Each structure stands twice: as structure tokens, then as C-alpha cells.
Short mmCIF file of C-alpha atoms in Angstrom, two decimals:
data_model
loop_
_atom_site.label_atom_id
_atom_site.label_comp_id
_atom_site.label_asym_id
_atom_site.label_seq_id
_atom_site.Cartn_x
_atom_site.Cartn_y
_atom_site.Cartn_z
CA MET O 1 88.46 66.37 107.73
CA ARG O 2 91.90 67.92 107.63
CA LEU O 3 93.12 68.58 104.09
CA SER O 4 96.20 70.10 102.50
CA VAL O 5 96.25 71.75 99.09
CA ILE O 6 99.66 71.94 97.43
CA GLY O 7 99.77 74.81 94.96
CA CYS O 8 97.68 77.93 95.52
CA GLY O 9 97.31 79.26 92.01
CA TYR O 10 93.95 79.47 90.27
CA LEU O 11 92.99 75.84 90.87
CA GLY O 12 94.52 75.42 94.32
CA ALA O 13 93.30 78.66 95.89
CA VAL O 14 89.73 78.03 94.75
CA HIS O 15 89.84 74.40 95.87
CA ALA O 16 91.26 75.26 99.29
CA ALA O 17 88.70 77.99 99.95
CA ALA O 18 85.82 75.88 98.65
CA MET O 19 86.77 72.87 100.80
CA ALA O 20 86.95 75.12 103.86
CA SER O 21 83.53 76.54 103.00
CA ILE O 22 81.95 73.07 103.29
CA GLY O 23 83.50 72.51 106.70
CA HIS O 24 86.93 70.96 106.19
CA ASP O 25 90.09 72.10 108.00
CA VAL O 26 92.35 73.21 105.14
CA VAL O 27 95.95 74.37 104.80
CA GLY O 28 97.06 75.77 101.46
CA ILE O 29 100.75 75.55 100.63
CA ASP O 30 102.74 77.34 97.93
CA VAL O 31 106.35 78.42 97.38
CA ASP O 32 105.31 81.92 96.28
CA GLU O 33 105.65 84.07 99.40
CA ARG O 34 103.77 87.05 97.94
CA LYS O 35 100.83 84.88 96.97
CA ILE O 36 100.68 83.26 100.39
CA GLU O 37 100.90 86.63 102.10
CA SER O 38 97.99 87.92 100.02
CA LEU O 39 95.85 84.84 100.62
CA SER O 40 96.62 84.84 104.35
CA LYS O 41 95.24 88.38 104.54
CA GLY O 42 92.08 87.22 102.83
CA ASP O 43 92.88 88.96 99.56
CA ALA O 44 92.09 86.94 96.43
CA PRO O 45 95.10 87.25 94.07
CA PHE O 46 92.90 87.06 90.98
CA PHE O 47 89.33 87.88 89.99
CA GLU O 48 86.90 85.01 90.35
CA PRO O 49 83.25 85.58 91.32
CA GLY O 50 82.53 84.31 94.82
CA LEU O 51 86.14 83.55 95.75
CA GLN O 52 86.72 86.64 97.88
CA GLU O 53 83.69 85.87 100.02
CA ILE O 54 84.54 82.23 100.82
CA LEU O 55 88.22 83.10 101.24
CA THR O 56 87.44 85.75 103.84
CA ALA O 57 84.92 83.52 105.59
CA GLY O 58 87.30 80.55 105.69
CA ILE O 59 90.10 82.53 107.30
CA ALA O 60 87.74 84.17 109.79
CA SER O 61 86.32 80.80 110.82
CA GLY O 62 89.76 79.27 111.30
CA ASN O 63 89.02 76.53 108.75
CA LEU O 64 91.48 77.95 106.23
CA ARG O 65 95.10 79.04 106.43
CA PHE O 66 98.02 79.40 104.04
CA THR O 67 101.76 78.83 104.40
CA THR O 68 104.99 78.29 102.47
CA ASP O 69 106.05 75.55 104.92
CA MET O 70 105.45 72.11 103.40
CA SER O 71 105.81 70.46 106.80
CA GLN O 72 102.40 71.94 107.67
CA ALA O 73 100.88 69.31 105.38
CA ALA O 74 101.72 66.66 108.01
CA GLY O 75 98.62 65.36 109.72
CA ALA O 76 96.24 66.01 106.84
CA LYS O 77 94.19 63.03 105.71
CA VAL O 78 94.04 64.03 102.05
CA HIS O 79 96.70 66.02 100.18
CA PHE O 80 95.46 67.65 96.99
CA VAL O 81 98.11 68.53 94.39
CA GLY O 82 96.92 71.37 92.18
CA VAL O 83 100.04 72.97 90.71
CA GLY O 84 100.33 74.21 87.14
CA THR O 85 101.34 72.18 84.11
CA PRO O 86 102.30 74.84 81.55
CA GLN O 87 103.31 74.12 77.99
CA GLN O 88 107.03 73.52 77.55
CA LYS O 89 108.83 76.40 75.89
CA ASP O 90 110.33 74.28 73.14
CA SER O 91 107.44 71.90 72.38
CA TYR O 92 103.71 71.28 72.70
CA ALA O 93 104.26 68.90 75.64
CA ALA O 94 103.20 69.68 79.21
CA ASP O 95 105.89 70.73 81.66
CA LEU O 96 105.61 68.48 84.73
CA THR O 97 108.34 70.23 86.71
CA TYR O 98 105.94 71.68 89.27
CA VAL O 99 103.96 68.46 89.71
CA ASN O 100 107.11 66.45 90.31
CA ALA O 101 108.49 69.05 92.72
CA ALA O 102 105.22 69.19 94.66
CA VAL O 103 105.04 65.43 95.08
CA ASP O 104 108.73 65.13 96.00
CA GLY O 105 108.36 67.94 98.56
CA LEU O 106 105.32 66.26 100.09
CA LEU O 107 106.79 62.76 100.45
CA PRO O 108 108.62 63.32 103.79
CA TYR O 109 105.37 64.44 105.44
CA LEU O 110 103.11 61.61 104.33
CA ALA O 111 101.89 58.99 106.81
CA GLU O 112 100.50 55.56 106.14
CA GLY O 113 96.82 55.82 105.32
CA ASP O 114 97.05 59.38 103.96
CA ILE O 115 95.81 59.96 100.44
CA VAL O 116 97.54 62.01 97.75
CA ALA O 117 94.95 63.33 95.29
CA GLY O 118 96.26 64.77 92.05
CA LYS O 119 94.12 67.49 90.49
CA SER O 120 96.50 68.98 87.95
CA THR O 121 95.86 68.33 84.25
CA VAL O 122 98.59 65.91 83.22
CA PRO O 123 99.48 63.68 80.25
CA VAL O 124 98.08 60.16 80.48
CA GLY O 125 100.56 57.92 82.27
CA THR O 126 101.70 60.56 84.75
CA ALA O 127 99.65 59.22 87.68
CA ALA O 128 101.04 55.71 87.33
CA SER O 129 104.56 57.12 87.37
CA LEU O 130 103.89 59.27 90.44
CA ALA O 131 102.22 56.36 92.24
CA GLU O 132 105.50 54.44 92.18
CA ARG O 133 107.13 57.26 94.15
CA VAL O 134 104.24 57.77 96.56
CA SER O 135 103.27 54.15 97.37
CA PRO O 136 106.34 53.32 99.56
CA THR O 137 105.02 55.85 102.11
CA GLY O 138 101.83 53.84 102.52
CA ALA O 139 99.77 56.72 101.16
CA PRO O 140 97.93 55.70 97.98
CA LEU O 141 97.71 58.09 95.03
CA VAL O 142 94.37 58.89 93.41
CA TRP O 143 93.73 61.10 90.41
CA ASN O 144 90.85 63.49 90.92
CA PRO O 145 90.76 65.85 87.90
CA GLU O 146 89.12 69.26 88.09
CA PHE O 147 86.51 70.51 85.64
CA LEU O 148 86.41 74.19 86.54
CA ARG O 149 85.08 76.91 84.29
CA GLU O 150 86.77 80.22 84.92
CA GLY O 151 84.11 82.64 86.09
CA TYR O 152 82.20 79.76 87.71
CA ALA O 153 85.04 78.00 89.51
CA VAL O 154 83.65 78.35 93.03
CA GLN O 155 80.29 76.99 91.94
CA ASP O 156 81.92 74.15 90.00
CA THR O 157 84.03 73.13 93.01
CA ILE O 158 81.25 73.22 95.59
CA ASP O 159 78.55 71.85 93.29
CA PRO O 160 80.25 69.96 90.42
CA ASP O 161 78.37 68.20 87.65
CA ARG O 162 80.48 65.06 88.18
CA LEU O 163 83.37 63.78 90.30
CA VAL O 164 86.02 61.45 88.93
CA ALA O 165 88.50 59.40 90.96
CA GLY O 166 91.23 57.33 89.34
CA VAL O 167 92.36 54.85 91.98
CA PRO O 168 94.73 51.87 92.31
CA ALA O 169 93.23 48.41 91.97
CA GLY O 170 91.93 46.40 94.90
CA GLU O 171 90.97 47.25 98.47
CA GLU O 172 93.44 50.14 98.63
CA GLY O 173 91.63 51.86 95.80
CA GLU O 174 88.23 51.17 97.32
CA ARG O 175 89.30 52.72 100.62
CA ALA O 176 90.74 55.77 98.85
CA ALA O 177 87.52 56.26 96.87
CA SER O 178 85.54 56.01 100.10
CA VAL O 179 87.60 58.79 101.68
CA LEU O 180 87.11 61.04 98.64
CA ARG O 181 83.36 60.44 98.86
CA GLU O 182 83.56 61.70 102.43
CA VAL O 183 85.53 64.79 101.33
CA TYR O 184 82.87 65.60 98.75
CA HIS O 185 79.95 64.46 100.91
CA PRO O 186 77.70 67.51 100.25
CA SER O 187 77.84 66.85 96.50
CA VAL O 188 77.69 63.05 96.73
CA SER O 189 74.69 63.19 99.07
CA LYS O 190 72.83 65.26 96.44
CA GLY O 191 73.38 62.59 93.82
CA THR O 192 76.33 64.08 91.93
CA PRO O 193 77.78 61.25 89.81
CA PHE O 194 80.93 59.85 91.45
CA ILE O 195 82.86 57.88 88.85
CA VAL O 196 85.59 55.54 90.06
CA THR O 197 88.05 54.38 87.44
CA ASP O 198 91.73 53.65 86.81
CA TYR O 199 94.48 56.26 86.57
CA ALA O 200 94.67 56.45 82.79
CA THR O 201 90.93 56.89 82.33
CA ALA O 202 90.78 59.63 84.96
CA GLU O 203 93.60 61.49 83.22
CA LEU O 204 91.94 61.08 79.82
CA VAL O 205 88.55 62.27 81.10
CA LYS O 206 89.97 65.73 81.70
CA VAL O 207 91.91 66.17 78.47
CA SER O 208 89.18 64.50 76.41
CA ALA O 209 86.57 66.88 77.80
CA ASN O 210 88.72 69.87 76.92
CA ALA O 211 89.48 68.47 73.47
CA PHE O 212 85.78 67.92 72.80
CA LEU O 213 84.83 71.45 73.82
CA ALA O 214 87.65 72.87 71.72
CA THR O 215 86.47 70.73 68.79
CA LYS O 216 82.94 72.08 69.04
CA ILE O 217 84.14 75.69 69.15
CA SER O 218 86.53 75.09 66.28
CA PHE O 219 83.86 73.36 64.20
CA ILE O 220 81.52 76.35 64.29
CA ASN O 221 84.42 78.69 63.56
CA ALA O 222 85.29 76.56 60.54
CA MET O 223 81.66 76.90 59.44
CA ALA O 224 82.01 80.66 59.90
CA GLU O 225 84.85 80.60 57.39
CA ILE O 226 82.57 78.88 54.89
CA ALA O 227 79.72 81.25 55.70
CA GLU O 228 81.93 84.24 54.94
CA VAL O 229 82.51 83.14 51.35
CA THR O 230 78.94 81.97 50.70
CA GLY O 231 76.90 84.73 52.34
CA ALA O 232 75.40 82.40 54.95
CA ASP O 233 74.82 83.45 58.56
CA VAL O 234 76.71 81.22 61.00
CA THR O 235 74.57 82.31 63.96
CA GLN O 236 71.41 81.02 62.26
CA LEU O 237 73.31 77.91 61.24
CA ALA O 238 74.30 77.28 64.87
CA ASP O 239 70.73 77.83 66.06
CA ALA O 240 69.41 75.36 63.50
CA ILE O 241 71.86 72.53 64.17
CA GLY O 242 71.77 73.24 67.90
CA HIS O 243 68.14 72.14 68.05
CA ASP O 244 69.37 68.62 67.36
CA ALA O 245 69.60 67.07 70.83
CA ARG O 246 72.62 65.07 69.72
CA ILE O 247 74.50 68.30 69.01
CA GLY O 248 73.13 71.01 71.31
CA ARG O 249 73.59 74.76 71.05
CA ARG O 250 76.20 75.32 73.77
CA PHE O 251 79.75 76.07 72.59
CA LEU O 252 78.50 76.79 69.07
CA GLY O 253 79.21 80.49 69.28
CA ALA O 254 81.43 81.53 66.38
CA GLY O 255 83.90 84.31 67.09
CA ILE O 256 87.59 84.88 67.64
CA GLY O 257 88.07 81.50 69.27
CA PHE O 258 89.12 80.14 72.62
CA GLY O 259 92.04 81.02 74.86
CA GLY O 260 92.93 80.93 78.53
CA GLY O 261 95.23 78.76 80.56
CA CYS O 262 93.53 75.42 79.82
CA LEU O 263 92.10 74.66 76.38
CA PRO O 264 95.02 75.81 74.18
CA LYS O 265 97.80 74.21 76.21
CA ASP O 266 95.80 71.09 77.06
CA ILE O 267 94.93 70.19 73.47
CA ARG O 268 98.55 70.81 72.46
CA ALA O 269 99.83 68.62 75.30
CA PHE O 270 97.28 65.93 74.39
CA SER O 271 98.52 65.98 70.81
CA ALA O 272 102.14 65.74 71.96
CA ARG O 273 101.37 62.83 74.29
CA ALA O 274 99.53 60.97 71.53
CA GLU O 275 102.63 61.32 69.36
CA GLU O 276 104.76 59.87 72.17
CA LEU O 277 102.37 56.93 72.42
CA GLY O 278 102.60 56.30 68.69
CA ARG O 279 99.01 57.37 68.08
CA GLY O 280 99.49 60.88 66.80
CA GLU O 281 97.18 60.20 63.86
CA SER O 282 94.29 59.58 66.29
CA VAL O 283 94.23 63.21 67.37
CA ALA O 284 95.74 64.86 64.30
CA PHE O 285 92.58 66.96 64.07
CA LEU O 286 93.68 68.78 67.23
CA ARG O 287 96.43 70.53 65.27
CA GLN O 288 93.87 71.66 62.70
CA MET O 289 91.64 72.98 65.49
CA ASP O 290 94.52 75.03 66.83
CA GLU O 291 95.07 76.49 63.35
CA ILE O 292 91.37 77.35 62.95
CA ASN O 293 91.39 79.02 66.35
CA LEU O 294 94.34 81.23 65.47
CA ARG O 295 92.93 82.10 62.02
CA ARG O 296 89.82 83.60 63.58
CA ARG O 297 91.93 86.15 65.42
CA GLU O 298 93.46 87.17 62.12
CA ARG O 299 90.01 87.40 60.59
CA ALA O 300 88.82 89.81 63.30
CA VAL O 301 91.81 92.05 62.62
CA GLN O 302 91.09 91.96 58.90
CA LEU O 303 87.48 93.00 59.47
CA VAL O 304 88.70 96.13 61.27
CA VAL O 305 91.13 96.84 58.43
CA ASP O 306 88.39 96.36 55.83
CA GLY O 307 85.95 98.50 57.79
CA LEU O 308 88.45 101.36 57.82
CA GLY O 309 89.04 101.24 54.07
CA GLY O 310 92.11 98.99 53.94
CA SER O 311 94.39 100.50 56.59
CA VAL O 312 94.36 101.09 60.33
CA PHE O 313 97.55 103.17 60.34
CA LYS O 314 97.18 106.06 62.80
CA LYS O 315 93.52 105.21 63.36
CA ASN O 316 91.98 105.21 66.84
CA ILE O 317 90.62 101.75 67.63
CA THR O 318 88.83 100.86 70.84
CA VAL O 319 89.10 97.21 71.91
CA LEU O 320 86.36 96.13 74.30
CA GLY O 321 87.82 93.32 76.38
CA ALA O 322 91.20 91.99 77.43
CA ALA O 323 90.42 88.83 79.41
CA PHE O 324 90.08 85.63 77.40
CA LYS O 325 86.47 85.30 78.63
CA PRO O 326 84.01 87.31 80.75
CA HIS O 327 83.88 87.01 84.56
CA SER O 328 87.65 86.57 84.70
CA ASP O 329 90.83 88.64 84.75
CA ASP O 330 92.81 85.83 83.07
CA ILE O 331 94.74 87.02 80.02
CA ARG O 332 96.66 83.80 79.34
CA ASP O 333 96.57 83.16 75.59
CA SER O 334 93.78 85.73 75.35
CA PRO O 335 92.38 86.10 71.82
CA ALA O 336 91.19 89.58 72.82
CA LEU O 337 94.67 90.83 73.68
CA ASP O 338 96.14 89.08 70.66
CA VAL O 339 93.77 91.04 68.40
CA ALA O 340 94.67 94.30 70.18
CA VAL O 341 98.40 93.65 69.81
CA LYS O 342 98.03 92.78 66.12
CA LEU O 343 96.15 96.02 65.44
CA HIS O 344 98.85 97.95 67.28
CA GLY O 345 101.43 96.23 65.12
CA LEU O 346 99.65 97.56 62.03
CA GLY O 347 100.13 101.12 63.24
CA ALA O 348 96.81 101.75 64.97
CA TRP O 349 96.43 103.69 68.20
CA VAL O 350 94.76 101.01 70.31
CA THR O 351 92.79 101.71 73.48
CA VAL O 352 91.81 98.67 75.55
CA THR O 353 89.21 98.54 78.30
CA ASP O 354 87.98 95.62 80.43
CA PRO O 355 86.02 95.36 83.69
CA ALA O 356 88.63 93.17 85.42
CA ALA O 357 91.76 92.45 83.39
CA ILE O 358 93.37 95.85 82.73
CA GLU O 359 96.20 95.55 85.23
CA ASN O 360 97.13 92.04 84.12
CA ALA O 361 97.07 93.15 80.49
CA ARG O 362 99.14 96.24 81.16
CA ARG O 363 101.91 94.18 82.76
CA ILE O 364 102.23 91.95 79.69
CA HIS O 365 101.52 94.49 76.92
CA PRO O 366 102.45 97.98 78.16
CA GLN O 367 102.61 99.27 74.58
CA LEU O 368 98.80 99.49 74.48
CA ASN O 369 96.69 102.29 75.93
CA TYR O 370 94.43 101.21 78.80
CA VAL O 371 91.35 103.03 80.07
CA GLU O 372 89.06 101.81 82.85
CA ASP O 373 85.98 103.82 81.95
CA THR O 374 84.17 102.47 78.90
CA ASP O 375 82.85 105.85 77.76
CA GLU O 376 86.32 107.35 77.94
CA ALA O 377 87.73 104.43 75.98
CA LEU O 378 85.13 104.90 73.24
CA ARG O 379 85.59 108.65 72.90
CA GLY O 380 87.12 109.53 69.52
CA ALA O 381 87.27 105.96 68.22
CA ASP O 382 87.39 105.46 64.46
CA ALA O 383 86.39 101.82 64.97
CA VAL O 384 85.24 99.66 67.87
CA ILE O 385 85.78 95.92 68.24
CA VAL O 386 84.15 93.70 70.86
CA VAL O 387 86.47 90.83 71.75
CA THR O 388 85.29 89.70 75.20
CA GLU O 389 81.56 89.24 75.66
CA TRP O 390 81.14 90.90 79.04
CA ASP O 391 77.54 91.85 79.84
CA GLU O 392 78.73 95.45 79.92
CA TYR O 393 79.25 95.21 76.16
CA ARG O 394 76.85 92.45 75.13
CA ARG O 395 73.74 93.79 76.84
CA GLU O 396 74.43 97.29 78.09
CA LEU O 397 76.22 98.89 75.15
CA SER O 398 73.80 101.18 73.31
CA PRO O 399 74.60 101.95 69.65
CA GLU O 400 72.94 105.35 70.05
CA HIS O 401 75.08 106.20 73.08
CA VAL O 402 78.31 104.95 71.50
CA ALA O 403 77.56 107.09 68.47
CA THR O 404 77.75 110.19 70.67
CA LEU O 405 81.30 109.23 71.73
CA ALA O 406 83.00 107.61 68.74
CA THR O 407 84.20 109.50 65.70
CA GLY O 408 83.71 106.64 63.25
CA ARG O 409 80.81 104.27 62.72
CA VAL O 410 82.58 100.92 62.35
CA ILE O 411 81.72 98.19 64.85
CA VAL O 412 83.32 94.72 64.63
CA ASP O 413 81.58 92.06 66.68
CA GLY O 414 84.32 89.55 67.43
CA ARG O 415 81.96 87.44 69.55
CA ASN O 416 78.71 87.74 67.56
CA CYS O 417 77.12 88.97 70.77
CA LEU O 418 75.56 92.23 69.56
CA ASP O 419 72.22 92.93 67.88
CA ALA O 420 73.39 93.53 64.32
CA ALA O 421 70.07 95.02 63.20
CA ALA O 422 70.04 97.56 66.05
CA TRP O 423 73.56 98.74 65.28
CA ARG O 424 72.92 99.01 61.55
CA ALA O 425 69.66 100.87 62.15
CA THR O 426 71.64 103.49 64.06
CA GLY O 427 73.98 104.09 61.13
CA TRP O 428 76.83 101.77 62.09
CA GLU O 429 78.74 99.55 59.68
CA TYR O 430 78.40 96.27 61.52
CA TYR O 431 80.83 93.39 60.84
CA GLY O 432 80.30 89.98 62.48
CA MET O 433 82.20 86.72 62.38
CA GLY O 434 80.66 84.52 59.70
CA ARG O 435 77.69 86.84 59.29
CA PRO O 436 76.57 88.67 56.15
#
């Protein structure tokens, strides 16, 4: 089937390449000429495992191409809209400028029977509003939210755990859902749940999922705060309650909290939309979660300060990690970088290393020192703090080896991903998040 993907950022580029990899004829469209030039050459503009391979294969096969010309969307059966919805500068609300512009730009090239499939994360009510503008063309609008995990986005697009389609009522909606089933045939044929619902529910599925995950992370971080004043161990606490099948262990890792381009902005936008709907009290806890999340970054900084005797001024501190999570080069709202910047602000000489995100970090925070080689970054450190749980740090970092490089013996585990006993046995002062 011929498809167009409007917006070739993180979501759109992955979706376009993934759809081409399962046999569709795909054109990706974006206004950013540099991005399109890079993608057209087969160069992934960001780090995402598996993307480079399917991008290169799609272009070589002829199933995938990229352009800045919106008219090239004409003739596609399904038009996916996957542009960004950043947080507004002056409020918590989502900025729908790019979504509106994408839909308006697409309208002249729609034909009766086409389908416009929104994938962007939007406030509830957006799809119904857009449908009023799209329906006169004879092309129904559906809302098909994405549930990608950065670092696993290719896998989650090709083999999702569920598919959701918000469609208009009646036969028009049934036909649109049938076409989407055909688009996702490899997944549907394997039994992947395909949930057909109304616009509002489809929009809420996405933001509710993000809010729930953020709630779970924030809950265990709140318990870490209690553990720190009682002497309890939050990692053992998480293990114990995680055995309850109703709770589960996933997303109960206490640390410096969540970041990235989705969870923080999405829960803030959800809160803002609830206020607009007159139901702000229903999600008032989201504001508290945001506060907990930010406090944990401060706590990590304080542990470094405490470990160095009350001051980090003119101390050499190595920060392991810059991306907001492993297997990504995304530094948007990165807790790791926030911690590094805060330590720099206290007068420390901060050296940051990361397997993938150094260049992105350097562009935003040039005041920090960046080193690609981990050993070089650790050399002469008075204290070390792990803030992104890459395998290179979580599994491969030896306390004995680090001791031959660092000057001090202070290790702060901002992700509770290290073996505390092993580090302490080697003479390190180990500090965890919510751990004695």
C-alpha cells in the first residue's frame, strides 16, 4: 500500500522506515531540508537501534523516499501525521502548531477515500476538531496513537503490543479501521490486539499510559525519600511489592527520575487539558509527580556534595551518562544532564561521557567537559556519578579498574544499577538513591 508520513522527526522517521520494511511504498515528508537530505542519503539523524539498517534497506529497495514537497503525498492511501507537540513556552499545555500546519498543508492533496491517521500525542478533543477540517475532502480522520519506547522504537513499530484506532462512527469508521488493519497486517495476523474506539478514547489511551508509567516511577521515588530517612532499602522494597502480580516489578526502579521528550511534557499537557475541561482535580496528582521527579535530581546532586565533605567547589566529578535513558542519544529533559549542569553550577569541574549522546549534549551545554572514552573521563575524578544506566556502566564497570583511574573513592549510583556490596568491598564510599 502507498503511504505518506508527514513529519520525519523521531516518530515519523521510525514509522516511515518501519512501514517500508514490511513492504509498503512510503514517502516521508518534512519541512526541514537538512533532515530530509540526511534521510534521503540513508543516514539516520538520531541514534535508535535498528533504524539505520531498515532505513538503508528501504531506500535501496525503492520502498522508501523522503521529500520536502507536500504534493508528493498525493496518491497515498493512508497519510500518517507524526509531527511534534512540544510544551508551550508559557504554560504546561501542548503546542499544536505543527499538527495544525501539517493537516492544513495536506488538505489540498487528499482524495476521497484516503485516510488521514494522526499519530502525534495530542490533548483529548484535538482529533474531533481536526476531523471537521478533514472530512469535507472525503478522507476520514482516524487517531492511531504510537506507543514507542526510545531504544526499542523499531521493534515497537514493527511488532507492537497493541494497536489502537480512534475512528468516526458508522460505516466510514468501519472502512477506515479495515484499511488500518491492512496496513498493520503482519502484526494483526499474529494476533496483536487491534482496539477500535472513538477519537477521545484513542487520545486518552496514549496520555493515560504515559501518566500511569510516570505515576509508577514517581511512587517508588517517593518511597525512596521515605527510605532515606528511615534506613530502609528501596530496592528491596521494590522487589518485595513487585512480586504482587497486581503491581509488578517493572518501572519500580528508584533513581533520578524520568525525562525525555514524552513523559514530562505529556503529563504536563494532560494536567493542563484537565484544567481546561474543568476536571483539574482529577489529575492533580500529576503535578505532585512532576515535583517528586525533579526532587530526585536535587537529591543526586546532594549525595555528591555529601560524599565530598559538603562542597564540590573545584572538585573533579565524572558524570556517566548524558542521554535521558540508555540506547538513545535523546537529551530532551534529561535528568542526567540536569544533574551535571547543577554540579557545574556549584563550582565543580564536570566531565561527562556517554556512548551516544555527547554531541547532542555539547550543543546544548557547551560549558561542560565532554570525553568519549570512559577511562579517560574517569581519570583523576574525585567522585563518580552514574546517571544513565547504559550496560557499559551497569554491567561492565569494574570498581577495581575504576579505582586505578579515579583519585577519590566516592561513587553515587543515581540509577541504583550497581552492585553496592562489590563497590564497598573495593574501598569505595557507595551512595544509592533510597538505599542505606
